[in-house]
PDB file of C-alpha atoms in Angstrom:
ATOM      1  CA  UNK A   1      35.994  91.651  75.313  1.00 52.00           C
ATOM      2  CA  UNK A   2      39.550  90.298  75.315  1.00 57.00           C
ATOM      3  CA  UNK A   3      41.659  92.188  77.851  1.00 57.00           C
ATOM      4  CA  UNK A   4      44.812  91.508  75.830  1.00 55.00           C
ATOM      5  CA  UNK A   5      43.474  92.860  72.543  1.00 56.00           C
ATOM      6  CA  UNK A   6      45.538  95.916  71.654  1.00 57.00           C
ATOM      7  CA  UNK A   7      47.419  95.536  74.947  1.00 65.00           C
ATOM      8  CA  UNK A   8      50.126  98.172  75.194  1.00 71.00           C
ATOM      9  CA  UNK A   9      51.355  98.172  78.781  1.00 87.00           C
ATOM     10  CA  UNK A  10      49.416  96.228  81.401  1.00 92.00           C
ATOM     11  CA  UNK A  11      49.460  95.550  85.131  1.00 96.00           C
ATOM     12  CA  UNK A  12      47.702  93.279  87.604  1.00 96.00           C
ATOM     13  CA  UNK A  13      47.130  94.712  91.073  1.00 97.00           C
ATOM     14  CA  UNK A  14      46.258  92.418  93.984  1.00 97.00           C
ATOM     15  CA  UNK A  15      44.379  94.315  96.700  1.00 97.00           C
ATOM     16  CA  UNK A  16      44.802  92.888 100.204  1.00 96.00           C
ATOM     17  CA  UNK A  17      43.260  94.226 103.388  1.00 93.00           C
ATOM     18  CA  UNK A  18      46.723  93.600 104.786  1.00 90.00           C
ATOM     19  CA  UNK A  19      48.297  92.274 107.978  1.00 88.00           C
ATOM     20  CA  UNK A  20      50.958  93.271 110.505  1.00 88.00           C
ATOM     21  CA  UNK A  21      51.752  89.618 111.273  1.00 87.00           C
ATOM     22  CA  UNK A  22      54.711  88.327 109.271  1.00 87.00           C
ATOM     23  CA  UNK A  23      53.978  84.672 110.009  1.00 86.00           C
ATOM     24  CA  UNK A  24      50.526  84.690 108.400  1.00 86.00           C
ATOM     25  CA  UNK A  25      51.598  87.073 105.624  1.00 90.00           C
ATOM     26  CA  UNK A  26      54.250  84.600 104.464  1.00 93.00           C
ATOM     27  CA  UNK A  27      51.649  81.803 104.309  1.00 93.00           C
ATOM     28  CA  UNK A  28      48.918  83.789 102.556  1.00 95.00           C
ATOM     29  CA  UNK A  29      49.657  87.144 100.920  1.00 95.00           C
ATOM     30  CA  UNK A  30      53.179  86.250  99.794  1.00 95.00           C
ATOM     31  CA  UNK A  31      52.023  82.918  98.366  1.00 96.00           C
ATOM     32  CA  UNK A  32      49.115  84.276  96.332  1.00 97.00           C
ATOM     33  CA  UNK A  33      51.242  87.176  95.098  1.00 97.00           C
ATOM     34  CA  UNK A  34      53.738  84.715  93.631  1.00 97.00           C
ATOM     35  CA  UNK A  35      50.925  82.712  92.058  1.00 97.00           C
ATOM     36  CA  UNK A  36      49.498  85.825  90.399  1.00 97.00           C
ATOM     37  CA  UNK A  37      52.921  86.718  89.002  1.00 97.00           C
ATOM     38  CA  UNK A  38      53.208  83.259  87.417  1.00 96.00           C
ATOM     39  CA  UNK A  39      49.632  83.208  86.090  1.00 95.00           C
ATOM     40  CA  UNK A  40      49.715  86.707  84.570  1.00 95.00           C
ATOM     41  CA  UNK A  41      53.152  86.832  82.990  1.00 93.00           C
ATOM     42  CA  UNK A  42      52.035  89.326  80.323  1.00 92.00           C
ATOM     43  CA  UNK A  43      51.264  91.843  83.064  1.00 95.00           C
ATOM     44  CA  UNK A  44      53.489  93.598  85.581  1.00 96.00           C
ATOM     45  CA  UNK A  45      52.624  92.809  89.194  1.00 97.00           C
ATOM     46  CA  UNK A  46      51.695  95.238  91.975  1.00 97.00           C
ATOM     47  CA  UNK A  47      50.080  94.818  95.392  1.00 96.00           C
ATOM     48  CA  UNK A  48      48.242  97.217  97.672  1.00 96.00           C
ATOM     49  CA  UNK A  49      47.186  97.111 101.313  1.00 95.00           C
ATOM     50  CA  UNK A  50      43.850  98.852 101.650  1.00 94.00           C
ATOM     51  CA  UNK A  51      43.721  99.102 105.456  1.00 91.00           C
ATOM     52  CA  UNK A  52      44.879 102.552 106.533  1.00 90.00           C
ATOM     53  CA  UNK A  53      45.458 101.327 110.087  1.00 91.00           C
ATOM     54  CA  UNK A  54      47.688  98.465 108.965  1.00 89.00           C
ATOM     55  CA  UNK A  55      49.597 100.743 106.589  1.00 83.00           C
ATOM     56  CA  UNK A  56      50.220 103.233 109.413  1.00 92.00           C
ATOM     57  CA  UNK A  57      51.498 100.506 111.741  1.00 91.00           C
ATOM     58  CA  UNK A  58      53.795  99.110 109.068  1.00 89.00           C
ATOM     59  CA  UNK A  59      55.044 102.598 108.184  1.00 88.00           C
ATOM     60  CA  UNK A  60      56.217 103.012 111.792  1.00 91.00           C
ATOM     61  CA  UNK A  61      58.249  99.830 111.269  1.00 93.00           C
ATOM     62  CA  UNK A  62      59.796 101.298 108.150  1.00 91.00           C
ATOM     63  CA  UNK A  63      57.662  99.221 105.766  1.00 91.00           C
ATOM     64  CA  UNK A  64      55.983 101.209 103.004  1.00 89.00           C
ATOM     65  CA  UNK A  65      52.912  99.781 101.286  1.00 87.00           C
ATOM     66  CA  UNK A  66      51.178 101.733  98.538  1.00 89.00           C
ATOM     67  CA  UNK A  67      47.429 102.186  98.843  1.00 92.00           C
ATOM     68  CA  UNK A  68      45.093 101.863  95.861  1.00 95.00           C
ATOM     69  CA  UNK A  69      45.181 105.520  94.812  1.00 95.00           C
ATOM     70  CA  UNK A  70      48.961 105.676  95.114  1.00 95.00           C
ATOM     71  CA  UNK A  71      49.557 102.599  92.982  1.00 96.00           C
ATOM     72  CA  UNK A  72      47.094 103.710  90.281  1.00 97.00           C
ATOM     73  CA  UNK A  73      48.740 107.133  90.156  1.00 97.00           C
ATOM     74  CA  UNK A  74      52.096 105.404  89.766  1.00 96.00           C
ATOM     75  CA  UNK A  75      50.754 103.218  86.962  1.00 97.00           C
ATOM     76  CA  UNK A  76      49.484 106.314  85.151  1.00 95.00           C
ATOM     77  CA  UNK A  77      52.811 108.077  85.525  1.00 96.00           C
ATOM     78  CA  UNK A  78      54.623 105.003  84.207  1.00 95.00           C
ATOM     79  CA  UNK A  79      52.426 104.811  81.113  1.00 94.00           C
ATOM     80  CA  UNK A  80      50.269 101.789  81.853  1.00 95.00           C
ATOM     81  CA  UNK A  81      47.081 101.532  79.793  1.00 92.00           C
ATOM     82  CA  UNK A  82      45.459  98.280  80.916  1.00 92.00           C
ATOM     83  CA  UNK A  83      44.891  97.255  84.554  1.00 95.00           C
ATOM     84  CA  UNK A  84      43.302  94.313  86.363  1.00 96.00           C
ATOM     85  CA  UNK A  85      42.555  94.772  90.084  1.00 97.00           C
ATOM     86  CA  UNK A  86      41.778  91.603  92.051  1.00 97.00           C
ATOM     87  CA  UNK A  87      40.901  91.813  95.772  1.00 98.00           C
ATOM     88  CA  UNK A  88      41.452  89.011  98.264  1.00 97.00           C
ATOM     89  CA  UNK A  89      38.449  90.053 100.355  1.00 97.00           C
ATOM     90  CA  UNK A  90      35.935  87.528 101.672  1.00 97.00           C
ATOM     91  CA  UNK A  91      32.769  89.650 101.370  1.00 97.00           C
ATOM     92  CA  UNK A  92      31.495  92.602  99.345  1.00 96.00           C
ATOM     93  CA  UNK A  93      31.674  94.960 102.308  1.00 96.00           C
ATOM     94  CA  UNK A  94      33.150  98.345 103.161  1.00 95.00           C
ATOM     95  CA  UNK A  95      36.615  97.578 101.800  1.00 95.00           C
ATOM     96  CA  UNK A  96      35.216  96.411  98.471  1.00 96.00           C
ATOM     97  CA  UNK A  97      33.050  99.496  98.102  1.00 96.00           C
ATOM     98  CA  UNK A  98      36.033 101.731  98.896  1.00 95.00           C
ATOM     99  CA  UNK A  99      38.193  99.855  96.389  1.00 96.00           C
ATOM    100  CA  UNK A 100      35.635 100.319  93.628  1.00 96.00           C
ATOM    101  CA  UNK A 101      35.272 104.027  94.423  1.00 95.00           C
ATOM    102  CA  UNK A 102      39.022 104.554  94.225  1.00 95.00           C
ATOM    103  CA  UNK A 103      39.305 102.647  90.954  1.00 95.00           C
ATOM    104  CA  UNK A 104      36.342 104.507  89.481  1.00 95.00           C
ATOM    105  CA  UNK A 105      38.213 107.778  89.998  1.00 94.00           C
ATOM    106  CA  UNK A 106      40.714 106.489  87.439  1.00 95.00           C
ATOM    107  CA  UNK A 107      38.258 104.812  85.077  1.00 90.00           C
ATOM    108  CA  UNK A 108      38.577 107.526  82.412  1.00 92.00           C
ATOM    109  CA  UNK A 109      42.371 107.659  82.670  1.00 94.00           C
ATOM    110  CA  UNK A 110      43.184 104.111  81.560  1.00 93.00           C
ATOM    111  CA  UNK A 111      42.255 102.438  78.292  1.00 91.00           C
ATOM    112  CA  UNK A 112      40.872  99.485  80.250  1.00 91.00           C
ATOM    113  CA  UNK A 113      40.609  98.886  84.005  1.00 93.00           C
ATOM    114  CA  UNK A 114      38.749  95.933  85.513  1.00 94.00           C
ATOM    115  CA  UNK A 115      37.917  94.921  89.084  1.00 95.00           C
ATOM    116  CA  UNK A 116      37.427  91.355  90.261  1.00 95.00           C
ATOM    117  CA  UNK A 117      35.058  90.088  92.955  1.00 96.00           C
ATOM    118  CA  UNK A 118      35.555  88.863  96.553  1.00 97.00           C
ATOM    119  CA  UNK A 119      35.440  85.212  97.585  1.00 98.00           C
ATOM    120  CA  UNK A 120      31.704  85.207  98.373  1.00 98.00           C
ATOM    121  CA  UNK A 121      29.835  86.993  95.599  1.00 97.00           C
ATOM    122  CA  UNK A 122      27.605  84.638  93.594  1.00 96.00           C
ATOM    123  CA  UNK A 123      25.302  81.999  95.086  1.00 97.00           C
ATOM    124  CA  UNK A 124      27.572  79.329  93.642  1.00 97.00           C
ATOM    125  CA  UNK A 125      30.488  80.802  95.594  1.00 97.00           C
ATOM    126  CA  UNK A 126      28.841  79.794  98.893  1.00 98.00           C
ATOM    127  CA  UNK A 127      28.337  76.184  97.848  1.00 97.00           C
ATOM    128  CA  UNK A 128      31.839  75.991  96.387  1.00 97.00           C
ATOM    129  CA  UNK A 129      33.475  77.387  99.519  1.00 97.00           C
ATOM    130  CA  UNK A 130      31.644  74.968 101.811  1.00 97.00           C
ATOM    131  CA  UNK A 131      32.669  72.075  99.589  1.00 96.00           C
ATOM    132  CA  UNK A 132      36.326  73.115  99.784  1.00 96.00           C
ATOM    133  CA  UNK A 133      36.134  73.694 103.528  1.00 96.00           C
ATOM    134  CA  UNK A 134      34.620  70.260 104.084  1.00 95.00           C
ATOM    135  CA  UNK A 135      37.490  68.696 102.153  1.00 95.00           C
ATOM    136  CA  UNK A 136      40.019  70.754 104.101  1.00 94.00           C
ATOM    137  CA  UNK A 137      38.478  69.770 107.454  1.00 95.00           C
ATOM    138  CA  UNK A 138      38.191  66.086 106.649  1.00 94.00           C
ATOM    139  CA  UNK A 139      35.834  63.448 108.006  1.00 93.00           C
ATOM    140  CA  UNK A 140      34.176  64.290 111.334  1.00 96.00           C
ATOM    141  CA  UNK A 141      32.495  62.081 113.896  1.00 96.00           C
ATOM    142  CA  UNK A 142      28.816  62.641 114.663  1.00 97.00           C
ATOM    143  CA  UNK A 143      29.644  64.595 117.823  1.00 98.00           C
ATOM    144  CA  UNK A 144      32.228  66.835 116.115  1.00 98.00           C
ATOM    145  CA  UNK A 145      31.777  70.205 114.433  1.00 98.00           C
ATOM    146  CA  UNK A 146      33.852  73.029 112.988  1.00 98.00           C
ATOM    147  CA  UNK A 147      33.097  76.667 113.711  1.00 98.00           C
ATOM    148  CA  UNK A 148      34.342  79.184 111.140  1.00 97.00           C
ATOM    149  CA  UNK A 149      34.566  82.714 112.559  1.00 96.00           C
ATOM    150  CA  UNK A 150      34.599  85.845 110.405  1.00 95.00           C
ATOM    151  CA  UNK A 151      35.398  89.472 111.215  1.00 93.00           C
ATOM    152  CA  UNK A 152      31.890  90.878 111.054  1.00 93.00           C
ATOM    153  CA  UNK A 153      31.051  94.370 109.817  1.00 93.00           C
ATOM    154  CA  UNK A 154      28.456  97.121 110.188  1.00 93.00           C
ATOM    155  CA  UNK A 155      28.028  97.046 106.397  1.00 95.00           C
ATOM    156  CA  UNK A 156      24.867  95.395 104.981  1.00 95.00           C
ATOM    157  CA  UNK A 157      27.131  92.729 103.485  1.00 96.00           C
ATOM    158  CA  UNK A 158      27.332  91.284 107.006  1.00 96.00           C
ATOM    159  CA  UNK A 159      24.386  89.161 105.864  1.00 97.00           C
ATOM    160  CA  UNK A 160      26.946  87.143 103.876  1.00 97.00           C
ATOM    161  CA  UNK A 161      27.849  85.287 107.065  1.00 97.00           C
ATOM    162  CA  UNK A 162      24.262  84.324 107.809  1.00 97.00           C
ATOM    163  CA  UNK A 163      23.746  83.143 104.249  1.00 98.00           C
ATOM    164  CA  UNK A 164      26.853  80.966 104.433  1.00 98.00           C
ATOM    165  CA  UNK A 165      25.579  79.474 107.682  1.00 97.00           C
ATOM    166  CA  UNK A 166      22.126  78.985 106.137  1.00 97.00           C
ATOM    167  CA  UNK A 167      23.615  77.108 103.174  1.00 98.00           C
ATOM    168  CA  UNK A 168      25.696  74.979 105.556  1.00 97.00           C
ATOM    169  CA  UNK A 169      22.545  74.061 107.502  1.00 96.00           C
ATOM    170  CA  UNK A 170      20.659  73.367 104.266  1.00 96.00           C
ATOM    171  CA  UNK A 171      23.433  71.021 103.112  1.00 96.00           C
ATOM    172  CA  UNK A 172      23.578  69.432 106.588  1.00 95.00           C
ATOM    173  CA  UNK A 173      27.269  70.224 106.966  1.00 96.00           C
ATOM    174  CA  UNK A 174      28.964  70.088 110.365  1.00 97.00           C
ATOM    175  CA  UNK A 175      30.285  73.588 109.687  1.00 98.00           C
ATOM    176  CA  UNK A 176      28.931  76.509 111.688  1.00 98.00           C
ATOM    177  CA  UNK A 177      29.473  80.194 110.994  1.00 98.00           C
ATOM    178  CA  UNK A 178      30.032  82.895 113.600  1.00 97.00           C
ATOM    179  CA  UNK A 179      31.424  86.430 113.653  1.00 96.00           C
ATOM    180  CA  UNK A 180      33.633  88.354 116.045  1.00 94.00           C
ATOM    181  CA  UNK A 181      31.296  91.341 115.755  1.00 92.00           C
ATOM    182  CA  UNK A 182      27.588  90.960 115.082  1.00 92.00           C
ATOM    183  CA  UNK A 183      25.296  88.052 114.192  1.00 95.00           C
ATOM    184  CA  UNK A 184      25.668  85.107 114.242  1.00 96.00           C
ATOM    185  CA  UNK A 185      27.557  85.411 117.519  1.00 95.00           C
ATOM    186  CA  UNK A 186      28.654  82.942 120.177  1.00 95.00           C
ATOM    187  CA  UNK A 187      25.150  82.424 121.639  1.00 96.00           C
ATOM    188  CA  UNK A 188      23.713  81.503 118.230  1.00 96.00           C
ATOM    189  CA  UNK A 189      26.566  79.105 117.482  1.00 97.00           C
ATOM    190  CA  UNK A 190      26.333  77.436 120.900  1.00 98.00           C
ATOM    191  CA  UNK A 191      22.604  76.920 120.395  1.00 97.00           C
ATOM    192  CA  UNK A 192      23.135  75.260 117.009  1.00 97.00           C
ATOM    193  CA  UNK A 193      25.976  73.056 118.265  1.00 98.00           C
ATOM    194  CA  UNK A 194      23.932  71.798 121.202  1.00 97.00           C
ATOM    195  CA  UNK A 195      20.869  71.237 119.044  1.00 97.00           C
ATOM    196  CA  UNK A 196      22.954  69.053 116.723  1.00 97.00           C
ATOM    197  CA  UNK A 197      24.533  67.100 119.577  1.00 97.00           C
ATOM    198  CA  UNK A 198      28.083  68.335 119.058  1.00 98.00           C
ATOM    199  CA  UNK A 199      30.554  67.838 121.891  1.00 98.00           C
ATOM    200  CA  UNK A 200      33.922  68.462 120.233  1.00 98.00           C
ATOM    201  CA  UNK A 201      34.512  71.677 118.320  1.00 98.00           C
ATOM    202  CA  UNK A 202      37.354  72.969 116.164  1.00 97.00           C
ATOM    203  CA  UNK A 203      37.645  76.725 115.687  1.00 97.00           C
ATOM    204  CA  UNK A 204      38.913  78.137 112.381  1.00 96.00           C
ATOM    205  CA  UNK A 205      39.106  81.704 111.068  1.00 96.00           C
ATOM    206  CA  UNK A 206      36.825  82.652 108.185  1.00 96.00           C
ATOM    207  CA  UNK A 207      39.439  85.240 107.251  1.00 94.00           C
ATOM    208  CA  UNK A 208      42.068  85.493 104.524  1.00 95.00           C
ATOM    209  CA  UNK A 209      44.868  85.918 107.061  1.00 91.00           C
ATOM    210  CA  UNK A 210      45.049  84.640 110.643  1.00 84.00           C
ATOM    211  CA  UNK A 211      46.085  87.827 112.433  1.00 76.00           C
ATOM    212  CA  UNK A 212      44.886  89.631 115.565  1.00 74.00           C
ATOM    213  CA  UNK A 213      41.305  88.359 115.408  1.00 74.00           C
ATOM    214  CA  UNK A 214      42.418  84.754 115.027  1.00 81.00           C
ATOM    215  CA  UNK A 215      45.081  84.897 117.723  1.00 85.00           C
ATOM    216  CA  UNK A 216      43.014  86.845 120.232  1.00 83.00           C
ATOM    217  CA  UNK A 217      39.253  86.758 119.604  1.00 87.00           C
ATOM    218  CA  UNK A 218      39.143  83.189 118.298  1.00 92.00           C
ATOM    219  CA  UNK A 219      41.994  81.481 120.154  1.00 90.00           C
ATOM    220  CA  UNK A 220      41.065  83.120 123.461  1.00 93.00           C
ATOM    221  CA  UNK A 221      37.530  84.586 123.687  1.00 94.00           C
ATOM    222  CA  UNK A 222      35.643  82.094 121.525  1.00 95.00           C
ATOM    223  CA  UNK A 223      37.599  79.113 122.856  1.00 96.00           C
ATOM    224  CA  UNK A 224      36.932  80.106 126.455  1.00 95.00           C
ATOM    225  CA  UNK A 225      33.225  80.766 125.817  1.00 96.00           C
ATOM    226  CA  UNK A 226      32.697  77.391 124.155  1.00 97.00           C
ATOM    227  CA  UNK A 227      34.603  75.562 126.880  1.00 97.00           C
ATOM    228  CA  UNK A 228      32.426  77.312 129.472  1.00 97.00           C
ATOM    229  CA  UNK A 229      29.447  75.832 127.612  1.00 97.00           C
ATOM    230  CA  UNK A 230      30.829  72.321 128.010  1.00 98.00           C
ATOM    231  CA  UNK A 231      32.505  71.781 124.633  1.00 98.00           C
ATOM    232  CA  UNK A 232      35.913  70.238 124.065  1.00 98.00           C
ATOM    233  CA  UNK A 233      37.638  72.837 121.889  1.00 97.00           C
ATOM    234  CA  UNK A 234      40.649  72.643 119.571  1.00 97.00           C
ATOM    235  CA  UNK A 235      42.141  75.309 117.291  1.00 96.00           C
ATOM    236  CA  UNK A 236      43.067  75.307 113.628  1.00 95.00           C
ATOM    237  CA  UNK A 237      44.275  78.865 113.094  1.00 93.00           C
ATOM    238  CA  UNK A 238      44.819  78.585 109.359  1.00 93.00           C
ATOM    239  CA  UNK A 239      43.727  81.605 107.340  1.00 93.00           C
ATOM    240  CA  UNK A 240      41.664  80.894 104.234  1.00 96.00           C
ATOM    241  CA  UNK A 241      44.536  82.347 102.232  1.00 96.00           C
ATOM    242  CA  UNK A 242      46.674  79.373 103.264  1.00 95.00           C
ATOM    243  CA  UNK A 243      44.370  76.903 101.528  1.00 96.00           C
ATOM    244  CA  UNK A 244      45.629  76.287  98.003  1.00 96.00           C
ATOM    245  CA  UNK A 245      42.229  75.710  96.409  1.00 96.00           C
ATOM    246  CA  UNK A 246      40.931  78.959  97.889  1.00 97.00           C
ATOM    247  CA  UNK A 247      44.011  80.767  96.590  1.00 97.00           C
ATOM    248  CA  UNK A 248      43.087  79.347  93.194  1.00 96.00           C
ATOM    249  CA  UNK A 249      39.543  80.751  93.442  1.00 97.00           C
ATOM    250  CA  UNK A 250      40.969  84.263  93.595  1.00 97.00           C
ATOM    251  CA  UNK A 251      43.245  83.474  90.650  1.00 96.00           C
ATOM    252  CA  UNK A 252      40.242  82.238  88.671  1.00 96.00           C
ATOM    253  CA  UNK A 253      38.234  85.345  89.518  1.00 96.00           C
ATOM    254  CA  UNK A 254      41.061  87.434  88.105  1.00 95.00           C
ATOM    255  CA  UNK A 255      41.216  85.155  85.049  1.00 93.00           C
ATOM    256  CA  UNK A 256      37.524  85.796  84.402  1.00 91.00           C
ATOM    257  CA  UNK A 257      38.333  89.481  83.916  1.00 88.00           C
ATOM    258  CA  UNK A 258      40.489  88.740  80.886  1.00 80.00           C
ATOM    259  CA  UNK A 259      37.652  87.816  78.540  1.00 73.00           C
ATOM    260  CA  UNK A 260      34.439  89.039  80.134  1.00 65.00           C
ATOM    261  CA  UNK A 261      32.886  92.248  81.372  1.00 52.00           C
ATOM    262  CA  UNK A 262      30.516  91.528  84.282  1.00 41.00           C
ATOM    263  CA  UNK A 263      28.672  94.444  85.902  1.00 44.00           C
ATOM    264  CA  UNK A 264      31.405  95.044  88.457  1.00 42.00           C
ATOM    265  CA  UNK A 265      34.076  95.669  85.812  1.00 47.00           C
ATOM    266  CA  UNK A 266      34.664  99.379  85.465  1.00 47.00           C
ATOM    267  CA  UNK A 267      35.010 100.857  82.000  1.00 44.00           C
ATOM    268  CA  UNK A 268      35.861 104.286  80.742  1.00 41.00           C
ATOM    269  CA  UNK A 269      33.211 106.771  81.835  1.00 41.00           C
ATOM    270  CA  UNK A 270      32.989 108.230  78.354  1.00 39.00           C
ATOM    271  CA  UNK A 271      32.273 104.813  76.827  1.00 44.00           C
ATOM    272  CA  UNK A 272      29.699 104.035  79.527  1.00 35.00           C
ATOM    273  CA  UNK A 273      27.896 107.324  79.003  1.00 38.00           C
ATOM    274  CA  UNK A 274      27.962 106.825  75.243  1.00 42.00           C
ATOM    275  CA  UNK A 275      26.461 103.369  75.611  1.00 43.00           C
ATOM    276  CA  UNK A 276      23.664 104.630  77.851  1.00 39.00           C
ATOM    277  CA  UNK A 277      22.847 107.436  75.426  1.00 42.00           C
ATOM    278  CA  UNK A 278      22.696 105.053  72.489  1.00 44.00           C
ATOM    279  CA  UNK A 279      20.320 102.742  74.374  1.00 42.00           C
ATOM    280  CA  UNK A 280      17.688 105.454  74.871  1.00 39.00           C
TER     281      UNK A 280
END
């Protein structure tokens, strides 16, 4: 179904977890926001930060960021009928579930509202990401490896990290996946690096922005732990959101919403119920 058919007043909302670090925000969030504005010129642009903690910290600095409910309420008040919501999340975890729940509360209030998917959703997404990361990292010597470190979560979607690592091992890439919280942790990564004969390691964040976790957990804790295990360690604290081709993946995921209706696109509750009734 064409999103622009019978378009009256439309908006595109980019949902970021958010950051309190201006340096990484300028390289990631600000860049992709401008790209979305250029790619979706028929739609008015809005952004939300979905982290309550980050929004509270920024509020104390005098910076107001609307959350998802607030921006959707504003769009309703301003007469918008058609809305695309595209997250810049890495996994389908707690934040994604919360985003969908909030949007669903408004699903019978807009003519058409659609939600895009995080970076790692389909099986193909894993292979594509590793391909892009390998190109970003460049050619490595036999004794060199790159460790990508994600946030980690207590949500079942934490298994995303293990699957990405599994695909990397299956493709025999010199890319290893770890998490700040949970499995695979430092011990697992050290074991794999030693098994593969790696001596020099570069640490990179598997995160959209390189904020607190990158500057503290990765640059300090992980670096120190790997050095204690005999590795020569360097840092590349570039958030995934700084990589142009990864920015473009999120743009493409939003583009897919214009002409298709995958299962994770929310439609009006009345239409959904009507469709279910007709199918029985």
